[in-house]
Short mmCIF file of C-alpha atoms in Angstrom, two decimals:
data_model
loop_
_atom_site.label_atom_id
_atom_site.label_comp_id
_atom_site.label_asym_id
_atom_site.label_seq_id
_atom_site.Cartn_x
_atom_site.Cartn_y
_atom_site.Cartn_z
CA MET A 198 0.00 0.00 0.00
CA SER A 199 1.14 3.51 -0.75
CA GLY A 200 2.02 5.88 2.05
CA ALA A 201 -0.09 8.98 2.62
CA LEU A 202 2.89 11.20 1.77
CA ASP A 203 4.12 9.34 -1.31
CA GLY A 204 5.52 11.88 -3.75
CA ILE A 205 6.51 14.39 -1.06
CA ARG A 206 10.24 15.14 -0.86
CA VAL A 207 11.65 16.56 2.38
CA LEU A 208 15.07 18.20 2.56
CA ASP A 209 16.17 17.77 6.16
CA LEU A 210 18.80 20.31 7.23
CA SER A 211 18.17 19.64 10.92
CA ARG A 212 20.15 17.70 13.48
CA VAL A 213 19.91 16.27 17.00
CA LEU A 214 16.24 15.56 17.82
CA ALA A 215 13.33 17.99 17.31
CA GLY A 216 13.84 18.39 13.55
CA PRO A 217 14.87 14.78 12.85
CA TRP A 218 11.91 13.55 14.91
CA SER A 219 9.52 15.53 12.69
CA THR A 220 11.12 14.37 9.43
CA GLN A 221 11.12 10.75 10.58
CA ILE A 222 7.36 11.04 11.12
CA LEU A 223 6.98 12.32 7.56
CA GLY A 224 9.22 9.50 6.34
CA ASP A 225 7.19 6.86 8.16
CA LEU A 226 4.11 8.20 6.38
CA GLY A 227 5.70 7.78 2.97
CA ALA A 228 7.69 10.95 2.28
CA GLU A 229 11.15 10.77 0.73
CA VAL A 230 13.54 12.36 3.24
CA ILE A 231 17.03 13.55 2.31
CA LYS A 232 19.12 14.19 5.42
CA VAL A 233 21.96 16.69 4.94
CA GLU A 234 24.95 16.14 7.22
CA GLN A 235 28.32 17.73 7.84
CA PRO A 236 31.16 15.86 6.10
CA GLY A 237 33.40 14.04 8.56
CA ALA A 238 31.05 14.48 11.51
CA GLY A 239 27.42 13.94 10.64
CA ASP A 240 24.53 14.52 13.01
CA ASP A 241 25.74 15.24 16.56
CA THR A 242 23.72 12.36 17.95
CA ARG A 243 25.72 9.78 16.00
CA ALA A 244 28.31 10.08 18.78
CA TRP A 245 25.85 10.05 21.69
CA GLY A 246 26.67 6.60 22.97
CA PRO A 247 27.16 4.05 24.31
CA PRO A 248 25.28 2.02 23.39
CA PHE A 249 26.15 1.93 19.69
CA LEU A 250 24.56 0.05 16.83
CA ALA A 251 26.16 -3.24 15.83
CA GLN A 252 29.19 -2.95 13.51
CA SER A 253 28.99 0.82 13.74
CA THR A 254 30.13 3.98 15.48
CA ASP A 255 26.56 5.31 15.24
CA SER A 256 24.74 5.51 18.57
CA ALA A 257 21.46 3.84 19.42
CA TYR A 258 20.23 7.38 20.20
CA PHE A 259 20.77 8.41 16.57
CA SER A 260 18.70 5.46 15.38
CA CYS A 261 15.58 6.59 17.25
CA ALA A 262 14.96 9.57 14.94
CA ASN A 263 16.55 8.81 11.58
CA ARG A 264 14.93 5.83 9.85
CA ASN A 265 13.36 6.25 6.41
CA LYS A 266 16.01 8.76 5.36
CA GLN A 267 18.81 9.01 2.86
CA SER A 268 22.01 10.77 3.96
CA ILE A 269 24.09 13.15 1.88
CA ALA A 270 27.18 14.80 3.35
CA VAL A 271 27.53 18.38 2.12
CA ASP A 272 29.72 21.24 3.30
CA ILE A 273 27.28 24.11 2.94
CA ALA A 274 30.04 26.62 3.76
CA THR A 275 31.56 26.02 0.33
CA PRO A 276 29.99 27.66 -2.74
CA GLU A 277 29.68 24.25 -4.39
CA GLY A 278 28.00 22.77 -1.32
CA ALA A 279 25.55 25.66 -1.00
CA GLU A 280 24.67 25.27 -4.67
CA ILE A 281 23.88 21.59 -4.13
CA ILE A 282 21.45 22.54 -1.36
CA ARG A 283 19.80 25.13 -3.60
CA ARG A 284 19.39 22.56 -6.36
CA LEU A 285 17.98 19.98 -3.98
CA ALA A 286 15.57 22.53 -2.50
CA ALA A 287 14.30 23.24 -6.01
CA THR A 288 13.16 19.61 -6.19
CA ALA A 289 11.73 19.50 -2.65
CA ASP A 290 8.29 20.11 -1.20
CA VAL A 291 9.48 20.73 2.35
CA VAL A 292 12.65 22.02 4.00
CA VAL A 293 13.22 21.53 7.73
CA GLU A 294 16.09 23.32 9.47
CA ASN A 295 17.17 24.14 13.02
CA PHE A 296 20.02 26.59 12.52
CA ARG A 297 20.21 29.60 14.78
CA VAL A 298 18.37 32.68 13.60
CA GLY A 299 20.12 34.02 10.49
CA GLY A 300 22.50 31.06 10.35
CA LEU A 301 21.59 29.99 6.82
CA ALA A 302 21.40 33.50 5.35
CA ARG A 303 25.20 33.76 5.23
CA TYR A 304 25.21 30.92 2.69
CA GLY A 305 22.24 32.17 0.69
CA LEU A 306 20.18 29.25 1.98
CA ASP A 307 17.56 31.09 4.05
CA TYR A 308 13.85 30.89 3.36
CA ASP A 309 13.66 34.03 1.23
CA SER A 310 16.51 32.83 -0.99
CA LEU A 311 15.09 29.37 -1.54
CA ALA A 312 11.47 30.51 -1.85
CA ALA A 313 12.63 32.73 -4.71
CA ILE A 314 13.71 29.52 -6.46
CA LYS A 315 10.67 27.46 -5.38
CA PRO A 316 7.74 29.71 -4.39
CA ASP A 317 5.53 26.83 -3.20
CA LEU A 318 8.17 25.53 -0.78
CA VAL A 319 7.05 24.70 2.75
CA TRP A 320 9.83 25.76 5.11
CA CYS A 321 9.88 24.77 8.77
CA SER A 322 12.38 26.56 10.99
CA ILE A 323 12.90 25.12 14.48
CA THR A 324 14.77 27.22 17.05
CA GLY A 325 14.92 27.47 20.79
CA PHE A 326 12.94 30.71 21.08
CA GLY A 327 11.61 31.67 17.65
CA GLN A 328 12.66 34.07 14.92
CA THR A 329 11.59 37.20 16.83
CA GLY A 330 11.65 38.54 20.38
CA PRO A 331 14.43 39.40 22.83
CA ASP A 332 15.65 35.79 23.17
CA LYS A 333 15.71 34.91 19.47
CA ASP A 334 19.51 34.61 19.35
CA ARG A 335 19.77 32.21 22.29
CA GLY A 336 20.49 28.55 21.67
CA GLY A 337 17.77 26.12 22.59
CA TYR A 338 18.35 22.82 24.40
CA ASP A 339 15.74 20.43 25.74
CA PHE A 340 16.99 20.60 29.35
CA LEU A 341 17.05 24.40 29.26
CA ILE A 342 13.53 24.56 27.81
CA GLN A 343 12.16 22.12 30.38
CA GLY A 344 13.32 24.58 33.03
CA LEU A 345 12.28 27.82 31.35
CA SER A 346 8.82 26.53 30.39
CA GLY A 347 7.83 25.71 33.97
CA LEU A 348 7.79 21.96 33.30
CA MET A 349 10.49 21.22 35.89
CA SER A 350 8.62 23.27 38.49
CA VAL A 351 5.77 20.74 38.37
CA THR A 352 7.94 17.61 38.04
CA GLY A 353 9.43 15.77 41.00
CA ALA A 354 8.58 15.11 44.61
CA ALA A 355 6.76 17.83 46.53
CA ASP A 356 9.65 18.23 48.96
CA GLY A 357 12.37 17.64 46.37
CA PRO A 358 14.22 19.74 43.80
CA PRO A 359 12.91 20.58 40.31
CA MET A 360 13.21 17.53 38.08
CA LYS A 361 13.42 17.05 34.33
CA VAL A 362 11.35 14.42 32.53
CA GLY A 363 13.17 11.17 31.75
CA VAL A 364 12.96 11.66 27.97
CA PRO A 365 13.71 14.88 26.02
CA THR A 366 10.07 15.83 25.95
CA SER A 367 10.55 19.43 24.77
CA ASP A 368 12.39 18.24 21.66
CA LEU A 369 9.89 15.46 20.99
CA THR A 370 6.88 17.72 21.46
CA THR A 371 8.39 20.29 19.10
CA GLY A 372 8.98 17.56 16.52
CA LEU A 373 5.34 16.52 16.74
CA TYR A 374 4.11 20.11 16.33
CA ALA A 375 6.51 20.55 13.40
CA ALA A 376 5.05 17.53 11.61
CA ILE A 377 1.50 18.78 12.25
CA ALA A 378 2.32 22.28 10.99
CA ILE A 379 4.07 20.91 7.89
CA LEU A 380 1.06 18.79 6.99
CA ALA A 381 -1.22 21.82 7.42
CA ALA A 382 1.07 23.91 5.20
CA LEU A 383 1.12 21.19 2.54
CA ARG A 384 -2.68 21.15 2.58
CA HIS A 385 -2.68 24.92 2.09
CA ARG A 386 -0.13 24.62 -0.73
CA ASP A 387 -2.23 21.99 -2.49
CA ASN A 388 -5.29 24.25 -2.25
CA THR A 389 -3.63 27.52 -3.26
CA GLY A 390 -0.23 26.80 -4.80
CA GLN A 391 1.39 28.93 -2.09
CA GLY A 392 4.24 27.86 0.12
CA GLN A 393 4.92 29.37 3.52
CA ARG A 394 7.36 29.60 6.38
CA ILE A 395 6.72 27.88 9.70
CA ASP A 396 8.41 29.54 12.68
CA LEU A 397 8.39 27.06 15.57
CA SER A 398 10.25 27.23 18.87
CA LEU A 399 10.96 24.67 21.55
CA LEU A 400 9.81 27.10 24.24
CA GLU A 401 6.39 27.70 22.70
CA ALA A 402 5.84 24.02 21.92
CA GLN A 403 6.60 23.05 25.51
CA LEU A 404 4.43 25.85 26.89
CA ALA A 405 1.58 24.66 24.68
CA VAL A 406 1.64 21.22 26.31
CA MET A 407 1.66 22.62 29.83
CA SER A 408 -2.06 22.21 29.12
CA ASN A 409 -4.04 21.79 32.36
CA GLN A 410 -1.28 23.28 34.51
CA ALA A 411 -1.24 26.45 32.42
CA ALA A 412 -5.05 26.58 32.39
CA ASN A 413 -5.21 26.26 36.17
CA TRP A 414 -3.02 29.33 36.50
CA LEU A 415 -4.46 31.40 33.65
CA ASN A 416 -8.09 30.85 34.63
CA GLY A 417 -7.99 30.10 38.32
CA GLY A 418 -4.90 31.85 39.61
CA LYS A 419 -3.69 28.54 41.00
CA GLU A 420 0.08 28.33 40.76
CA PRO A 421 1.09 24.71 40.06
CA GLY A 422 3.78 23.04 42.10
CA ARG A 423 5.50 19.69 42.38
CA LEU A 424 3.23 16.86 43.47
CA GLY A 425 5.38 13.83 42.80
CA ASN A 426 3.08 11.21 41.30
CA GLN A 427 -0.12 12.93 42.39
CA HIS A 428 -2.45 14.88 40.12
CA PRO A 429 -3.27 18.57 40.69
CA ASN A 430 -7.03 18.04 40.26
CA ILE A 431 -7.85 14.32 40.44
CA VAL A 432 -7.76 12.22 43.63
CA PRO A 433 -6.83 9.38 44.02
CA TYR A 434 -4.60 9.40 40.95
CA GLN A 435 -1.07 8.35 41.85
CA VAL A 436 1.34 5.56 42.78
CA PHE A 437 0.44 3.47 45.83
CA THR A 438 2.53 0.98 47.80
CA CYS A 439 1.23 -2.59 48.15
CA ALA A 440 2.70 -5.39 50.24
CA ASP A 441 5.20 -6.36 47.52
CA GLY A 442 5.64 -3.27 45.38
CA ASP A 443 4.09 -0.20 43.79
CA ILE A 444 1.12 0.16 41.46
CA LEU A 445 -0.66 3.00 39.69
CA ILE A 446 -4.30 3.81 40.37
CA ALA A 447 -6.02 6.43 38.21
CA THR A 448 -9.61 7.17 39.24
CA ALA A 449 -10.77 9.85 36.85
CA ASN A 450 -14.43 10.15 37.90
CA ASP A 451 -16.90 9.47 40.70
CA ARG A 452 -17.99 6.12 39.25
CA GLN A 453 -14.44 4.80 39.33
CA TRP A 454 -14.02 6.06 42.89
CA ALA A 455 -17.05 4.09 43.99
CA LYS A 456 -15.68 0.96 42.32
CA LEU A 457 -12.28 1.44 43.95
CA VAL A 458 -13.59 1.62 47.50
CA ARG A 459 -15.90 -1.31 46.85
CA VAL A 460 -12.88 -3.47 45.86
CA LEU A 461 -11.08 -2.29 49.00
CA GLY A 462 -14.05 -3.12 51.23
CA LEU A 463 -14.52 0.55 52.11
CA ASP A 464 -17.98 0.99 50.56
CA ALA A 465 -19.03 3.64 53.08
CA LEU A 466 -16.47 6.05 51.64
CA ALA A 467 -18.14 6.13 48.24
CA ASP A 468 -20.88 8.55 49.29
CA ALA A 469 -19.26 10.03 52.39
CA PRO A 470 -19.58 13.85 52.16
CA PRO A 471 -15.81 14.52 52.26
CA PHE A 472 -15.21 12.17 49.31
CA ALA A 473 -18.42 11.93 47.29
CA THR A 474 -17.35 14.15 44.35
CA MET A 475 -14.10 14.90 42.57
CA SER A 476 -13.87 18.45 43.84
CA VAL A 477 -14.32 17.53 47.50
CA ARG A 478 -11.93 14.60 47.18
CA SER A 479 -9.31 17.01 45.89
CA ALA A 480 -9.96 19.38 48.81
CA ASN A 481 -9.78 16.50 51.32
CA LYS A 482 -6.91 14.64 49.70
CA HIS A 483 -4.89 14.04 52.87
CA ALA A 484 -7.82 12.53 54.77
CA LEU A 485 -8.69 10.34 51.79
CA LEU A 486 -5.18 8.99 51.45
CA ALA A 487 -4.99 8.31 55.18
CA ALA A 488 -8.13 6.19 54.85
CA ILE A 489 -7.14 4.05 51.85
CA GLU A 490 -3.34 3.71 52.00
CA PRO A 491 -3.27 1.27 54.97
CA VAL A 492 -5.75 -0.99 53.18
CA LEU A 493 -3.84 -0.86 49.90
CA ALA A 494 -0.66 -1.81 51.75
CA GLY A 495 -2.23 -5.14 52.71
CA TRP A 496 -2.79 -6.30 49.13
CA SER A 497 -0.28 -7.98 46.81
CA SER A 498 0.27 -5.81 43.74
CA ALA A 499 -0.73 -8.50 41.23
CA GLU A 500 -3.95 -9.39 43.04
CA LEU A 501 -4.97 -5.78 43.47
CA VAL A 502 -4.30 -4.84 39.82
CA GLU A 503 -6.35 -7.83 38.70
CA ALA A 504 -9.21 -6.97 41.04
CA LEU A 505 -9.23 -3.31 40.04
CA ASN A 506 -9.06 -4.00 36.31
CA ASN A 507 -11.89 -6.50 36.63
CA ALA A 508 -13.92 -3.81 38.39
CA GLY A 509 -13.17 -1.20 35.74
CA VAL A 510 -10.73 0.89 37.78
CA PRO A 511 -7.68 1.96 35.74
CA SER A 512 -4.58 0.51 37.39
CA GLY A 513 -1.31 -1.15 36.53
CA ARG A 514 2.32 -1.80 37.36
CA VAL A 515 5.12 0.71 37.09
CA ASN A 516 7.03 -1.04 34.32
CA THR A 517 10.66 -0.73 33.45
CA VAL A 518 11.41 0.15 29.82
CA PRO A 519 12.26 -3.49 28.98
CA GLU A 520 9.04 -4.66 30.64
CA ALA A 521 6.96 -2.08 28.78
CA LEU A 522 8.42 -3.00 25.38
CA ALA A 523 7.91 -6.73 26.04
CA ALA A 524 4.32 -6.42 27.30
CA PRO A 525 1.81 -8.74 25.60
CA GLN A 526 -0.33 -5.80 24.46
CA VAL A 527 2.66 -4.11 22.83
CA LYS A 528 3.61 -7.37 21.11
CA ALA A 529 0.06 -7.88 19.90
CA ARG A 530 0.05 -4.42 18.32
CA GLY A 531 3.37 -4.99 16.55
CA LEU A 532 4.90 -1.75 17.76
CA VAL A 533 8.48 -2.96 18.17
CA ARG A 534 10.03 -3.48 14.74
CA SER A 535 13.41 -4.23 13.22
CA ILE A 536 15.13 -3.35 9.97
CA GLU A 537 18.51 -4.17 8.43
CA ARG A 538 21.18 -1.68 7.51
CA ARG A 539 23.09 -2.21 4.29
CA ASP A 540 25.81 -4.10 6.12
CA GLY A 541 23.24 -6.64 7.32
CA SER A 542 23.19 -5.47 10.95
CA GLU A 543 19.82 -5.23 12.64
CA VAL A 544 18.32 -2.06 14.11
CA ARG A 545 15.33 -2.47 16.45
CA PHE A 546 12.97 0.43 17.01
CA VAL A 547 9.58 1.57 18.23
CA GLY A 548 7.40 2.17 15.21
CA PHE A 549 4.84 4.80 14.28
CA PRO A 550 2.02 4.51 16.84
CA ALA A 551 -1.05 5.21 14.68
CA GLN A 552 -2.45 2.39 12.57
CA LEU A 553 -3.85 3.86 9.34
CA SER A 554 -6.17 1.44 7.55
CA ALA A 555 -5.52 2.67 3.99
CA THR A 556 -2.05 4.22 4.19
CA PRO A 557 -0.16 2.60 7.05
CA ALA A 558 3.31 3.69 8.11
CA SER A 559 6.14 1.83 6.41
CA TYR A 560 9.75 1.19 7.28
CA ARG A 561 11.75 1.24 4.08
CA ARG A 562 15.19 2.42 5.12
CA ALA A 563 17.28 1.77 8.20
CA PRO A 564 19.00 4.78 9.81
CA PRO A 565 21.74 5.59 7.28
CA ARG A 566 25.46 5.89 7.79
CA ALA A 567 26.66 9.47 7.35
CA GLY A 568 26.78 10.34 3.67
CA GLU A 569 25.99 6.83 2.46
CA ASP A 570 23.63 8.11 -0.24
CA THR A 571 25.71 11.09 -1.40
CA ARG A 572 26.67 9.67 -4.75
CA ALA A 573 23.20 8.27 -5.48
CA ILE A 574 21.48 11.58 -4.67
CA LEU A 575 23.86 13.60 -6.83
CA ARG A 576 23.45 11.13 -9.68
CA ASP A 577 19.75 10.28 -9.52
CA ILE A 578 18.18 13.52 -8.27
CA LEU A 579 20.55 16.24 -9.50
CA HIS A 580 21.64 14.21 -12.56
CA LEU A 581 25.33 15.00 -12.17
CA SER A 582 27.87 13.09 -14.21
CA GLU A 583 30.46 10.82 -12.62
CA THR A 584 33.10 13.41 -13.50
CA GLU A 585 31.15 16.14 -11.71
CA ILE A 586 30.59 13.93 -8.69
CA GLU A 587 34.26 13.02 -8.45
CA GLY A 588 35.15 16.70 -8.67
CA LEU A 589 32.86 17.54 -5.76
CA LEU A 590 34.26 14.66 -3.70
CA SER A 591 37.81 15.74 -4.43
CA SER A 592 37.11 19.35 -3.46
CA GLY A 593 35.56 18.36 -0.12
CA ALA A 594 32.24 20.01 -0.95
CA VAL A 595 30.63 16.60 -0.44
CA ALA A 596 31.64 13.30 1.12
CA HIS A 597 30.34 9.77 0.90
CA GLY A 598 29.94 7.07 3.50
CA SER A 599 31.21 3.54 3.63
CA ALA A 600 28.08 2.12 2.00
CA ASP A 601 28.02 4.64 -0.86
CA HIS A 602 29.89 3.06 -3.76
#
C-alpha cells in the first residue's frame, strides 16, 4: 500500500532531535527524506553513545529519529555545497532546518533565498525561542527549555528539587508540532499553490503542552507546584505501595471512585460527604489517602491490579522500559520493529504509533550511515555526471559514507 505522503520530498537540514523527529514522522508516512549532514562528523547524535549500533560507530540514540532517510554529506560553507542545497531545494516540497536565527542566510540558503527559487516551498524553521523577540539569538536545548517553560517546576517530589522528565520531551513535542504544521502547510499549498514559512520554537511548543497546569493558572490563579506522582485536580490518581511493590491507580471520575472503595471493602467512603465528588476529594486529599493507604498496603500488587481492572478501575504496574516494550499488548500491536542496515546489521525500534487502515506507516530504510547516499542523490536527483561527482568529492564540498559506492 502507498504511504499517505508518497511523492513528497523533504530536505532535512536539521540535526539532534526535534527536527529529525519531525522528518522521521513524515518518512514513516511515505515521504522521501534527504538528510543533509556535515562531512566528517554527521549529526551530533551519531556520537551520543554508548550504546552503539552493531558494527557501527553510530549511537542507538541516533537510530531513534533517523529511519526512512537518505544521507548526503555536504559542506554548505563552500559555494559548491551551497549550490547543491539550492538545487535539492528546487526539487523539494518541504525544507526543515534548526540553525540559529540568520544562520543559513550567510550561505544564501535562508527561506527568502530558496522561496525565490521554489515559491511553493514549505519551510519549517525550528529554534529554541523563535525568529523574533528578545531571546531569538539564544540557543535552545531540551533541558534548558524544560526549566524555562515551567515543566520542571511541576515535576518531581513535593519536597524535592525541580526535576526534568526522563525523555527529552521538549524536543519530541516540538517535533510533533513541526510535523502537524508541515502537513497543514502542505494542505494549504495543495489548495492555493502557495508555500509558507513555519516559525516554531521549543519554548512555545513546551508551553503549549503545559495544558491543564497552564489553564489552572491562567483561569484560576492557581500556581502549580511539584506533586510527585499525584495529580493537581484528580484524587486518588497516583502511585500506591502494596505489600510487595508499587502500582498506579487512576480514578478519573466518581464512578471509578465508587468501584475502587468497593474493591477495597470501604464501601461507606463512596458517598461520604468529604469524598463523594471529585472536587471535594481534591480538597480533602490528605484525609482520603490516610483512609485508603493502609488498606492498599495489605494487598499484593498482582492481586490488586487484577481486582481493580476486573472492576473497571484503571490501574497497573510501574514497568521498566524493557518490561513495557515486552508487554503482551505491545507485542500484539506490533509496535516494536526491526530493519537491516546495508551491512546486514539489525536495528530495532519503536514504530509509528497510529495504525492507518488505507495508508499505514512503512519502514523502508534503516537509519543511514553518514553520507551513504551522497553519490546516489547527486546522480539520480541532480543528474550530475560521474566526473562532476568526483570533482565535488575531491574538493571536499561533499563526502560519501562507507556504504556509498
